[in-house]
PDB file of C-alpha atoms and ligand atoms in Angstrom:
ATOM      1  CA  MET A   1     -54.184  55.692 170.230  1.00 44.00           C
ATOM      2  CA  THR A   2     -56.899  53.303 169.063  1.00 49.00           C
ATOM      3  CA  SER A   3     -57.547  52.625 165.393  1.00 51.00           C
ATOM      4  CA  GLY A   4     -60.745  54.644 165.798  1.00 51.00           C
ATOM      5  CA  GLY A   5     -58.663  57.545 167.064  1.00 51.00           C
ATOM      6  CA  ILE A   6     -56.329  57.277 164.100  1.00 53.00           C
ATOM      7  CA  ARG A   7     -59.305  57.181 161.761  1.00 56.00           C
ATOM      8  CA  ILE A   8     -60.662  60.310 163.434  1.00 54.00           C
ATOM      9  CA  LYS A   9     -57.231  61.906 163.004  1.00 55.00           C
ATOM     10  CA  ALA A  10     -57.268  61.087 159.289  1.00 57.00           C
ATOM     11  CA  TRP A  11     -60.751  62.553 159.009  1.00 56.00           C
ATOM     12  CA  ALA A  12     -59.631  65.626 160.919  1.00 51.00           C
ATOM     13  CA  ALA A  13     -56.780  66.091 158.453  1.00 51.00           C
ATOM     14  CA  ALA A  14     -59.248  65.788 155.581  1.00 49.00           C
ATOM     15  CA  ALA A  15     -61.614  68.252 157.284  1.00 47.00           C
ATOM     16  CA  CYS A  16     -58.647  70.610 157.743  1.00 45.00           C
ATOM     17  CA  ALA A  17     -58.006  70.613 154.024  1.00 43.00           C
ATOM     18  CA  LEU A  18     -61.728  71.053 153.313  1.00 42.00           C
ATOM     19  CA  PHE A  19     -62.211  74.061 155.517  1.00 42.00           C
ATOM     20  CA  SER A  20     -58.679  75.284 154.728  1.00 38.00           C
ATOM     21  CA  SER A  21     -58.639  77.919 157.468  1.00 37.00           C
ATOM     22  CA  ALA A  22     -55.263  78.684 158.954  1.00 37.00           C
ATOM     23  CA  VAL A  23     -54.343  76.161 161.608  1.00 42.00           C
ATOM     24  CA  TRP A  24     -52.962  78.081 164.549  1.00 53.00           C
ATOM     25  CA  ALA A  25     -51.820  76.891 167.902  1.00 73.00           C
ATOM     26  CA  ASN A  26     -53.145  80.015 169.599  1.00 78.00           C
ATOM     27  CA  PRO A  27     -56.328  81.797 168.482  1.00 77.00           C
ATOM     28  CA  GLN A  28     -55.546  84.761 166.238  1.00 78.00           C
ATOM     29  CA  PRO A  29     -57.491  88.025 165.834  1.00 79.00           C
ATOM     30  CA  GLY A  30     -60.067  87.570 163.077  1.00 86.00           C
ATOM     31  CA  GLN A  31     -59.689  83.803 163.052  1.00 84.00           C
ATOM     32  CA  LEU A  32     -62.966  82.225 161.975  1.00 86.00           C
ATOM     33  CA  ASN A  33     -62.583  78.566 162.754  1.00 87.00           C
ATOM     34  CA  MET A  34     -61.461  76.821 165.923  1.00 87.00           C
ATOM     35  CA  THR A  35     -57.793  76.139 166.395  1.00 88.00           C
ATOM     36  CA  ARG A  36     -56.731  72.627 165.476  1.00 90.00           C
ATOM     37  CA  GLY A  37     -54.575  72.534 168.576  1.00 92.00           C
ATOM     38  CA  VAL A  38     -51.251  70.903 169.286  1.00 93.00           C
ATOM     39  CA  SER A  39     -52.111  67.835 171.331  1.00 94.00           C
ATOM     40  CA  GLU A  40     -52.838  64.249 170.406  1.00 93.00           C
ATOM     41  CA  TRP A  41     -56.510  64.724 171.211  1.00 93.00           C
ATOM     42  CA  SER A  42     -57.181  68.318 170.092  1.00 93.00           C
ATOM     43  CA  PRO A  43     -57.931  67.459 166.414  1.00 92.00           C
ATOM     44  CA  GLU A  44     -61.053  65.606 167.576  1.00 93.00           C
ATOM     45  CA  PRO A  45     -63.166  68.602 168.696  1.00 92.00           C
ATOM     46  CA  TYR A  46     -61.826  70.462 165.664  1.00 92.00           C
ATOM     47  CA  PHE A  47     -63.044  67.669 163.401  1.00 93.00           C
ATOM     48  CA  LEU A  48     -66.393  67.309 165.222  1.00 94.00           C
ATOM     49  CA  ASN A  49     -66.968  71.047 164.955  1.00 94.00           C
ATOM     50  CA  ASN A  50     -66.269  70.978 161.226  1.00 94.00           C
ATOM     51  CA  VAL A  51     -68.648  68.064 160.723  1.00 94.00           C
ATOM     52  CA  ALA A  52     -71.427  69.777 162.713  1.00 94.00           C
ATOM     53  CA  LEU A  53     -70.810  73.027 160.831  1.00 95.00           C
ATOM     54  CA  GLY A  54     -70.941  71.150 157.502  1.00 95.00           C
ATOM     55  CA  VAL A  55     -74.275  69.549 158.488  1.00 95.00           C
ATOM     56  CA  CYS A  56     -75.649  72.971 159.527  1.00 95.00           C
ATOM     57  CA  VAL A  57     -74.553  74.546 156.236  1.00 97.00           C
ATOM     58  CA  VAL A  58     -76.181  71.806 154.139  1.00 96.00           C
ATOM     59  CA  ILE A  59     -79.434  71.990 156.150  1.00 95.00           C
ATOM     60  CA  GLY A  60     -79.381  75.796 155.992  1.00 97.00           C
ATOM     61  CA  VAL A  61     -78.930  75.828 152.200  1.00 98.00           C
ATOM     62  CA  LEU A  62     -81.704  73.237 151.678  1.00 95.00           C
ATOM     63  CA  VAL A  63     -84.240  74.830 154.032  1.00 95.00           C
ATOM     64  CA  PHE A  64     -83.642  78.438 153.022  1.00 97.00           C
ATOM     65  CA  GLY A  65     -83.369  77.383 149.358  1.00 97.00           C
ATOM     66  CA  ALA A  66     -86.785  75.685 149.477  1.00 95.00           C
ATOM     67  CA  MET A  67     -88.233  78.660 151.339  1.00 96.00           C
ATOM     68  CA  PHE A  68     -86.983  81.240 148.855  1.00 96.00           C
ATOM     69  CA  ILE A  69     -88.052  79.163 145.847  1.00 95.00           C
ATOM     70  CA  ALA A  70     -91.532  78.834 147.370  1.00 92.00           C
ATOM     71  CA  MET A  71     -91.700  82.551 148.116  1.00 93.00           C
ATOM     72  CA  PHE A  72     -90.513  83.852 144.758  1.00 93.00           C
ATOM     73  CA  ARG A  73     -91.583  81.249 142.187  1.00 92.00           C
ATOM     74  CA  PHE A  74     -94.992  80.576 143.629  1.00 91.00           C
ATOM     75  CA  ARG A  75     -96.023  84.065 144.642  1.00 92.00           C
ATOM     76  CA  LYS A  76     -99.563  85.370 144.101  1.00 90.00           C
ATOM     77  CA  SER A  77     -98.491  88.103 141.673  1.00 92.00           C
ATOM     78  CA  ARG A  78     -97.198  85.379 139.326  1.00 91.00           C
ATOM     79  CA  GLY A  79    -100.619  83.790 139.353  1.00 90.00           C
ATOM     80  CA  ALA A  80     -99.846  80.950 141.732  1.00 89.00           C
ATOM     81  CA  VAL A  81    -102.935  79.296 143.190  1.00 89.00           C
ATOM     82  CA  ALA A  82    -102.605  77.542 146.548  1.00 86.00           C
ATOM     83  CA  GLU A  83    -103.334  73.831 146.711  1.00 86.00           C
ATOM     84  CA  LYS A  84    -106.145  72.754 149.023  1.00 88.00           C
ATOM     85  CA  TRP A  85    -104.603  69.604 150.515  1.00 85.00           C
ATOM     86  CA  SER A  86    -102.733  69.400 153.797  1.00 87.00           C
ATOM     87  CA  HIS A  87    -100.632  66.653 155.420  1.00 89.00           C
ATOM     88  CA  ASN A  88     -98.507  64.151 153.570  1.00 91.00           C
ATOM     89  CA  THR A  89     -97.684  61.148 155.700  1.00 94.00           C
ATOM     90  CA  MET A  90     -94.721  60.039 153.593  1.00 94.00           C
ATOM     91  CA  LEU A  91     -93.157  63.514 153.662  1.00 92.00           C
ATOM     92  CA  GLU A  92     -93.671  63.828 157.420  1.00 94.00           C
ATOM     93  CA  VAL A  93     -92.052  60.457 158.086  1.00 96.00           C
ATOM     94  CA  VAL A  94     -89.068  61.456 155.927  1.00 95.00           C
ATOM     95  CA  TRP A  95     -88.523  64.875 157.468  1.00 91.00           C
ATOM     96  CA  THR A  96     -88.730  63.449 160.968  1.00 95.00           C
ATOM     97  CA  THR A  97     -86.493  60.446 160.324  1.00 96.00           C
ATOM     98  CA  ILE A  98     -83.664  62.327 158.601  1.00 94.00           C
ATOM     99  CA  PRO A  99     -83.083  64.856 161.448  1.00 94.00           C
ATOM    100  CA  VAL A 100     -83.297  62.053 164.021  1.00 97.00           C
ATOM    101  CA  ILE A 101     -80.606  60.093 162.151  1.00 97.00           C
ATOM    102  CA  ILE A 102     -78.429  63.215 161.864  1.00 95.00           C
ATOM    103  CA  LEU A 103     -78.768  63.918 165.599  1.00 96.00           C
ATOM    104  CA  ILE A 104     -77.992  60.320 166.557  1.00 97.00           C
ATOM    105  CA  VAL A 105     -74.872  60.298 164.360  1.00 95.00           C
ATOM    106  CA  LEU A 106     -73.654  63.643 165.798  1.00 95.00           C
ATOM    107  CA  ALA A 107     -74.345  62.494 169.386  1.00 95.00           C
ATOM    108  CA  TRP A 108     -72.561  59.197 168.766  1.00 95.00           C
ATOM    109  CA  MET A 109     -69.492  60.985 167.421  1.00 93.00           C
ATOM    110  CA  ALA A 110     -69.435  63.586 170.209  1.00 93.00           C
ATOM    111  CA  THR A 111     -69.808  60.899 172.884  1.00 94.00           C
ATOM    112  CA  GLY A 112     -66.815  59.050 171.433  1.00 91.00           C
ATOM    113  CA  GLY A 113     -64.815  62.276 171.699  1.00 89.00           C
ATOM    114  CA  LEU A 114     -65.886  62.880 175.306  1.00 89.00           C
ATOM    115  CA  VAL A 115     -65.116  59.318 176.366  1.00 90.00           C
ATOM    116  CA  SER A 116     -61.603  59.471 174.905  1.00 90.00           C
ATOM    117  CA  PHE A 117     -60.943  62.847 176.546  1.00 86.00           C
ATOM    118  CA  ALA A 118     -61.946  61.597 179.988  1.00 88.00           C
ATOM    119  CA  ASP A 119     -59.761  58.481 179.785  1.00 93.00           C
ATOM    120  CA  THR A 120     -56.681  59.385 181.798  1.00 94.00           C
ATOM    121  CA  THR A 121     -55.391  55.800 182.116  1.00 94.00           C
ATOM    122  CA  GLY A 122     -51.729  55.302 181.331  1.00 94.00           C
ATOM    123  CA  SER A 123     -50.797  58.876 182.218  1.00 95.00           C
ATOM    124  CA  GLN A 124     -47.086  59.465 182.682  1.00 96.00           C
ATOM    125  CA  MET A 125     -47.500  62.610 184.713  1.00 96.00           C
ATOM    126  CA  THR A 126     -50.042  64.279 187.006  1.00 96.00           C
ATOM    127  CA  VAL A 127     -50.563  67.976 187.562  1.00 97.00           C
ATOM    128  CA  LYS A 128     -53.082  69.328 190.034  1.00 97.00           C
ATOM    129  CA  VAL A 129     -54.702  72.587 188.965  1.00 97.00           C
ATOM    130  CA  THR A 130     -56.555  74.708 191.519  1.00 97.00           C
ATOM    131  CA  GLY A 131     -58.514  77.809 190.617  1.00 97.00           C
ATOM    132  CA  TYR A 132     -58.597  80.751 193.002  1.00 96.00           C
ATOM    133  CA  GLN A 133     -60.005  84.248 192.757  1.00 94.00           C
ATOM    134  CA  TRP A 134     -58.081  85.253 190.589  1.00 92.00           C
ATOM    135  CA  LYS A 135     -55.107  83.083 189.923  1.00 95.00           C
ATOM    136  CA  TRP A 136     -54.203  79.468 189.305  1.00 97.00           C
ATOM    137  CA  ARG A 137     -52.184  77.097 191.420  1.00 97.00           C
ATOM    138  CA  TYR A 138     -50.211  74.267 189.852  1.00 97.00           C
ATOM    139  CA  ASP A 139     -48.925  71.342 191.895  1.00 96.00           C
ATOM    140  CA  TYR A 140     -46.787  68.730 190.214  1.00 96.00           C
ATOM    141  CA  VAL A 141     -47.875  65.410 191.697  1.00 95.00           C
ATOM    142  CA  ASP A 142     -45.858  62.785 189.837  1.00 94.00           C
ATOM    143  CA  TYR A 143     -43.745  62.299 186.753  1.00 95.00           C
ATOM    144  CA  GLN A 144     -42.839  58.982 185.092  1.00 93.00           C
ATOM    145  CA  GLY A 145     -44.016  56.966 188.067  1.00 90.00           C
ATOM    146  CA  LYS A 146     -42.136  58.982 190.671  1.00 91.00           C
ATOM    147  CA  ALA A 147     -43.783  61.299 193.174  1.00 91.00           C
ATOM    148  CA  ILE A 148     -42.666  64.908 192.898  1.00 91.00           C
ATOM    149  CA  ASP A 149     -41.710  66.569 196.121  1.00 82.00           C
ATOM    150  CA  LYS A 150     -43.001  70.077 196.800  1.00 86.00           C
ATOM    151  CA  VAL A 151     -43.133  71.504 193.323  1.00 93.00           C
ATOM    152  CA  GLY A 152     -46.048  73.867 193.139  1.00 94.00           C
ATOM    153  CA  PHE A 153     -46.662  77.550 192.617  1.00 95.00           C
ATOM    154  CA  MET A 154     -49.250  80.233 192.009  1.00 96.00           C
ATOM    155  CA  SER A 155     -49.565  81.554 188.487  1.00 96.00           C
ATOM    156  CA  LYS A 156     -51.116  84.986 188.165  1.00 95.00           C
ATOM    157  CA  LEU A 157     -51.453  87.864 185.693  1.00 95.00           C
ATOM    158  CA  ASP A 158     -48.041  89.288 184.761  1.00 93.00           C
ATOM    159  CA  GLU A 159     -47.057  92.553 186.357  1.00 92.00           C
ATOM    160  CA  GLN A 160     -46.981  94.569 183.130  1.00 91.00           C
ATOM    161  CA  SER A 161     -50.576  93.628 182.237  1.00 92.00           C
ATOM    162  CA  ASN A 162     -51.656  94.190 185.809  1.00 92.00           C
ATOM    163  CA  ASP A 163     -50.130  97.680 185.950  1.00 92.00           C
ATOM    164  CA  THR A 164     -51.619  98.550 182.575  1.00 92.00           C
ATOM    165  CA  ARG A 165     -55.131  97.380 183.451  1.00 92.00           C
ATOM    166  CA  GLN A 166     -55.414  99.643 186.492  1.00 91.00           C
ATOM    167  CA  LEU A 167     -57.956 102.427 186.122  1.00 90.00           C
ATOM    168  CA  ARG A 168     -56.324 105.583 184.703  1.00 89.00           C
ATOM    169  CA  SER A 169     -52.930 103.879 184.530  1.00 89.00           C
ATOM    170  CA  GLY A 170     -52.220 105.825 181.353  1.00 90.00           C
ATOM    171  CA  LEU A 171     -50.309 102.827 180.057  1.00 91.00           C
ATOM    172  CA  ASP A 172     -50.807 101.503 176.525  1.00 90.00           C
ATOM    173  CA  PRO A 173     -52.203  97.936 176.349  1.00 90.00           C
ATOM    174  CA  HIS A 174     -50.600  97.553 172.913  1.00 91.00           C
ATOM    175  CA  ALA A 175     -47.209  98.040 174.521  1.00 89.00           C
ATOM    176  CA  VAL A 176     -47.579  94.882 176.618  1.00 89.00           C
ATOM    177  CA  LYS A 177     -45.546  92.435 174.581  1.00 87.00           C
ATOM    178  CA  VAL A 178     -43.451  89.311 174.750  1.00 87.00           C
ATOM    179  CA  GLY A 179     -41.273  89.431 171.639  1.00 86.00           C
ATOM    180  CA  ASP A 180     -43.660  90.337 168.791  1.00 84.00           C
ATOM    181  CA  GLU A 181     -46.729  88.928 170.474  1.00 85.00           C
ATOM    182  CA  ASN A 182     -49.180  91.246 172.174  1.00 87.00           C
ATOM    183  CA  THR A 183     -49.735  89.606 175.535  1.00 89.00           C
ATOM    184  CA  TYR A 184     -51.945  92.154 177.297  1.00 92.00           C
ATOM    185  CA  LEU A 185     -54.021  90.137 179.829  1.00 92.00           C
ATOM    186  CA  LEU A 186     -52.648  86.940 178.289  1.00 92.00           C
ATOM    187  CA  ASN A 187     -49.403  86.485 180.157  1.00 93.00           C
ATOM    188  CA  VAL A 188     -48.609  85.200 183.633  1.00 95.00           C
ATOM    189  CA  ASP A 189     -45.713  85.549 186.031  1.00 94.00           C
ATOM    190  CA  LYS A 190     -45.046  81.789 186.140  1.00 95.00           C
ATOM    191  CA  PRO A 191     -46.245  79.516 183.334  1.00 96.00           C
ATOM    192  CA  LEU A 192     -47.148  75.868 183.744  1.00 97.00           C
ATOM    193  CA  VAL A 193     -44.109  74.046 182.332  1.00 97.00           C
ATOM    194  CA  VAL A 194     -44.799  70.582 180.897  1.00 97.00           C
ATOM    195  CA  PRO A 195     -42.948  68.115 178.695  1.00 97.00           C
ATOM    196  CA  VAL A 196     -44.029  67.228 175.147  1.00 96.00           C
ATOM    197  CA  ASP A 197     -44.836  63.644 174.073  1.00 96.00           C
ATOM    198  CA  THR A 198     -46.058  62.805 177.575  1.00 96.00           C
ATOM    199  CA  LYS A 199     -49.578  61.815 178.567  1.00 97.00           C
ATOM    200  CA  ILE A 200     -50.339  64.311 181.318  1.00 97.00           C
ATOM    201  CA  ARG A 201     -53.283  63.843 183.650  1.00 97.00           C
ATOM    202  CA  PHE A 202     -54.749  67.059 184.991  1.00 97.00           C
ATOM    203  CA  VAL A 203     -56.763  66.897 188.186  1.00 97.00           C
ATOM    204  CA  ILE A 204     -58.683  70.112 188.441  1.00 97.00           C
ATOM    205  CA  THR A 205     -60.461  71.722 191.352  1.00 97.00           C
ATOM    206  CA  ALA A 206     -61.013  75.133 192.930  1.00 97.00           C
ATOM    207  CA  GLY A 207     -60.498  76.734 196.321  1.00 96.00           C
ATOM    208  CA  ASP A 208     -63.342  79.256 196.362  1.00 95.00           C
ATOM    209  CA  VAL A 209     -65.799  79.555 193.466  1.00 96.00           C
ATOM    210  CA  ILE A 210     -66.218  77.722 190.160  1.00 97.00           C
ATOM    211  CA  HIS A 211     -63.516  78.488 187.593  1.00 97.00           C
ATOM    212  CA  SER A 212     -62.801  76.768 184.295  1.00 97.00           C
ATOM    213  CA  TRP A 213     -59.391  75.845 182.967  1.00 97.00           C
ATOM    214  CA  TRP A 214     -59.246  76.424 179.231  1.00 96.00           C
ATOM    215  CA  VAL A 215     -56.332  76.335 176.823  1.00 95.00           C
ATOM    216  CA  PRO A 216     -57.727  76.194 173.257  1.00 93.00           C
ATOM    217  CA  ALA A 217     -54.572  74.568 171.864  1.00 94.00           C
ATOM    218  CA  LEU A 218     -55.229  71.530 174.081  1.00 94.00           C
ATOM    219  CA  GLY A 219     -58.754  71.140 172.708  1.00 92.00           C
ATOM    220  CA  TRP A 220     -60.759  71.122 175.926  1.00 92.00           C
ATOM    221  CA  LYS A 221     -61.890  73.179 178.861  1.00 93.00           C
ATOM    222  CA  ILE A 222     -62.994  71.788 182.168  1.00 94.00           C
ATOM    223  CA  ASP A 223     -64.693  73.295 185.186  1.00 96.00           C
ATOM    224  CA  ALA A 224     -62.692  73.748 188.376  1.00 97.00           C
ATOM    225  CA  ILE A 225     -65.273  73.213 191.098  1.00 97.00           C
ATOM    226  CA  PRO A 226     -64.698  73.488 194.878  1.00 97.00           C
ATOM    227  CA  GLY A 227     -65.045  70.068 196.510  1.00 96.00           C
ATOM    228  CA  ILE A 228     -64.963  68.192 193.192  1.00 97.00           C
ATOM    229  CA  VAL A 229     -61.932  66.859 191.345  1.00 96.00           C
ATOM    230  CA  ASN A 230     -62.332  66.776 187.582  1.00 95.00           C
ATOM    231  CA  ALA A 231     -59.823  65.002 185.390  1.00 95.00           C
ATOM    232  CA  ALA A 232     -58.698  65.299 181.792  1.00 95.00           C
ATOM    233  CA  TRP A 233     -55.514  64.582 179.903  1.00 96.00           C
ATOM    234  CA  THR A 234     -53.323  66.000 177.218  1.00 96.00           C
ATOM    235  CA  ASN A 235     -50.330  64.898 175.220  1.00 96.00           C
ATOM    236  CA  ILE A 236     -48.741  67.917 173.591  1.00 96.00           C
ATOM    237  CA  LYS A 237     -46.943  67.161 170.353  1.00 94.00           C
ATOM    238  CA  VAL A 238     -45.409  70.534 169.526  1.00 93.00           C
ATOM    239  CA  PRO A 239     -43.161  72.521 171.890  1.00 94.00           C
ATOM    240  CA  GLY A 240     -44.349  76.079 172.381  1.00 92.00           C
ATOM    241  CA  THR A 241     -46.229  78.549 174.532  1.00 93.00           C
ATOM    242  CA  TYR A 242     -49.988  78.097 174.635  1.00 94.00           C
ATOM    243  CA  ARG A 243     -52.298  80.640 176.141  1.00 94.00           C
ATOM    244  CA  GLY A 244     -55.705  80.282 177.713  1.00 94.00           C
ATOM    245  CA  GLN A 245     -58.202  81.891 180.040  1.00 94.00           C
ATOM    246  CA  CYS A 246     -60.477  81.136 182.935  1.00 96.00           C
ATOM    247  CA  ALA A 247     -63.713  80.309 181.104  1.00 95.00           C
ATOM    248  CA  GLU A 248     -66.192  80.593 183.968  1.00 95.00           C
ATOM    249  CA  LEU A 249     -67.535  83.872 185.321  1.00 95.00           C
ATOM    250  CA  CYS A 250     -65.843  83.726 188.700  1.00 96.00           C
ATOM    251  CA  GLY A 251     -65.994  87.253 190.040  1.00 94.00           C
ATOM    252  CA  GLN A 252     -64.894  90.776 189.248  1.00 93.00           C
ATOM    253  CA  ASP A 253     -61.397  89.809 188.066  1.00 93.00           C
ATOM    254  CA  HIS A 254     -62.503  86.794 186.047  1.00 94.00           C
ATOM    255  CA  GLY A 255     -60.991  88.352 182.938  1.00 93.00           C
ATOM    256  CA  PHE A 256     -57.613  88.741 184.608  1.00 95.00           C
ATOM    257  CA  MET A 257     -56.599  85.155 185.348  1.00 95.00           C
ATOM    258  CA  PRO A 258     -54.953  83.916 182.152  1.00 96.00           C
ATOM    259  CA  ILE A 259     -53.295  80.560 181.717  1.00 96.00           C
ATOM    260  CA  VAL A 260     -49.943  79.963 180.073  1.00 96.00           C
ATOM    261  CA  VAL A 261     -48.699  76.464 179.278  1.00 96.00           C
ATOM    262  CA  LYS A 262     -45.104  76.160 178.180  1.00 95.00           C
ATOM    263  CA  ALA A 263     -44.419  72.828 176.493  1.00 96.00           C
ATOM    264  CA  VAL A 264     -40.737  71.952 176.366  1.00 96.00           C
ATOM    265  CA  SER A 265     -38.679  68.907 175.400  1.00 96.00           C
ATOM    266  CA  LYS A 266     -38.424  66.077 177.918  1.00 96.00           C
ATOM    267  CA  ALA A 267     -34.752  66.882 178.587  1.00 96.00           C
ATOM    268  CA  GLU A 268     -35.521  70.537 179.246  1.00 96.00           C
ATOM    269  CA  PHE A 269     -38.409  69.557 181.492  1.00 96.00           C
ATOM    270  CA  ALA A 270     -36.266  67.156 183.542  1.00 95.00           C
ATOM    271  CA  GLN A 271     -33.769  69.960 184.051  1.00 95.00           C
ATOM    272  CA  TRP A 272     -36.483  72.449 185.033  1.00 95.00           C
ATOM    273  CA  LEU A 273     -38.077  69.948 187.410  1.00 94.00           C
ATOM    274  CA  ALA A 274     -34.757  69.214 189.122  1.00 93.00           C
ATOM    275  CA  GLN A 275     -34.248  72.955 189.634  1.00 92.00           C
ATOM    276  CA  GLN A 276     -37.734  73.354 191.071  1.00 92.00           C
ATOM    277  CA  GLU A 277     -37.321  70.372 193.397  1.00 90.00           C
ATOM    278  CA  ALA A 278     -34.012  71.738 194.638  1.00 89.00           C
ATOM    279  CA  ALA A 279     -35.588  75.169 195.185  1.00 86.00           C
ATOM    280  CA  GLY A 280     -38.591  73.577 196.921  1.00 78.00           C
ATOM    281  CA  LYS A 281     -36.373  71.720 199.348  1.00 75.00           C
ATOM    282  CA  ALA A 282     -34.114  74.631 200.224  1.00 69.00           C
ATOM    283  CA  PRO A 283     -36.485  77.202 201.863  1.00 56.00           C
ATOM    284  CA  PRO A 284     -38.486  74.928 204.249  1.00 52.00           C
ATOM    285  CA  ALA A 285     -35.186  73.855 205.903  1.00 50.00           C
ATOM    286  CA  THR A 286     -34.819  77.317 207.473  1.00 50.00           C
ATOM    287  CA  PRO A 287     -38.338  77.947 208.892  1.00 49.00           C
ATOM    288  CA  ALA A 288     -38.440  74.350 210.191  1.00 45.00           C
ATOM    289  CA  THR A 289     -35.698  75.079 212.752  1.00 46.00           C
ATOM    290  CA  PRO A 290     -37.937  76.806 215.318  1.00 46.00           C
ATOM    291  CA  ALA A 291     -39.417  73.436 216.211  1.00 45.00           C
ATOM    292  CA  SER A 292     -41.873  74.493 218.920  1.00 45.00           C
ATOM    293  CA  PRO A 293     -44.180  76.933 217.033  1.00 45.00           C
ATOM    294  CA  ALA A 294     -44.665  74.536 214.103  1.00 41.00           C
ATOM    295  CA  PRO A 295     -46.318  71.645 216.017  1.00 43.00           C
ATOM    296  CA  ALA A 296     -48.292  74.168 218.027  1.00 41.00           C
ATOM    297  CA  SER A 297     -49.830  75.607 214.850  1.00 41.00           C
ATOM    298  CA  THR A 298     -50.536  72.153 213.381  1.00 41.00           C
ATOM    299  CA  ALA A 299     -52.119  71.085 216.649  1.00 41.00           C
ATOM    300  CA  ALA A 300     -54.186  74.243 216.741  1.00 41.00           C
ATOM    301  CA  ALA A 301     -55.495  73.741 213.221  1.00 41.00           C
ATOM    302  CA  PRO A 302     -57.643  70.615 213.821  1.00 42.00           C
ATOM    303  CA  ALA A 303     -58.993  72.171 217.010  1.00 40.00           C
ATOM    304  CA  THR A 304     -60.307  75.148 215.043  1.00 40.00           C
ATOM    305  CA  ALA A 305     -61.554  72.852 212.315  1.00 40.00           C
ATOM    306  CA  GLN A 306     -63.488  70.858 214.891  1.00 41.00           C
ATOM    307  CA  ALA A 307     -64.757  73.925 216.634  1.00 40.00           C
ATOM    308  CA  ALA A 308     -66.142  75.385 213.435  1.00 40.00           C
ATOM    309  CA  PRO A 309     -68.735  72.667 212.587  1.00 41.00           C
ATOM    310  CA  VAL A 310     -69.921  72.626 216.187  1.00 40.00           C
ATOM    311  CA  ALA A 311     -70.538  76.356 215.961  1.00 40.00           C
ATOM    312  CA  THR A 312     -72.437  75.938 212.682  1.00 39.00           C
ATOM    313  CA  THR A 313     -74.588  73.076 213.926  1.00 39.00           C
ATOM    314  CA  SER A 314     -75.505  74.894 217.092  1.00 40.00           C
ATOM    315  CA  GLY A 315     -76.141  77.975 214.988  1.00 37.00           C
ATOM    316  CA  LYS A 316     -78.533  75.999 212.767  1.00 38.00           C
ATOM    317  CA  ARG A 317     -80.316  74.512 215.754  1.00 38.00           C
ATOM    318  CA  GLY A 318     -80.709  77.874 217.388  1.00 32.00           C
TER     319      GLY A 318
HETATM  320 CU1   CU B   1     -61.869  82.053 187.289  1.00 65.18          CU
END
């Protein structure tokens, strides 16, 4: 991290103490402030939010204070007589300049945060995230400079939540739990497993409509857009389970596509990855044996793909 980043971290720590709200990894019911998060970068939006909130509070107190003093101390019933003058050039210059300076400072700070969050250089791992109605797909692309072979899976709402959410299921949402944690609509069948202390690049897209991948503990959310690949990075410092949601209205089941990120130690991750790679290699060996249908289907695919645009163009012309 740059010295600027470290300075921001120090400021974030100071802001933490100032606003002294509980610092949770996952958002808690009744929590007022943002979560500070668990990644290298996540304290930055937390800090920026606290600064902006502090500025808003100071402005609010000053403006409303002046307004209430004017209304109560200088009211007609107390014999106040209105002055006849209007316009004060000095005052107008001051109350235009100060907000402009405040806005420039806030924009400068926020831009610094955005630039650092988009900088995925030096990543040690890449995960491709694809949003679908209404589930997520995770493909592990590479890890520590080595390509990962066929490790990818769909991650969708866990069965217990799904059964409970059905109309007239008669099931109690409060009974959906993992340990002590109520996980109704917050748990998935297969979490995204990642190592801690690793700079992970996420490349994010979608297969149908716009979704948005959001895990508050990582400090950012980013749109998953069909035909566009967005990128962001994280470096999780604390092992644990971090929950998130799709944050873009993406259809009727938008509320039912949670995200679960499980951050584990590097050793545990290596073990998990080896298992997944072994599992990924095993099943394709069996369907690959009927050699003839496979090339036929691959050969058929481009033909249909070619046929489709022709149909559309002729359709447009007609
Ligand atoms: Cu979605």
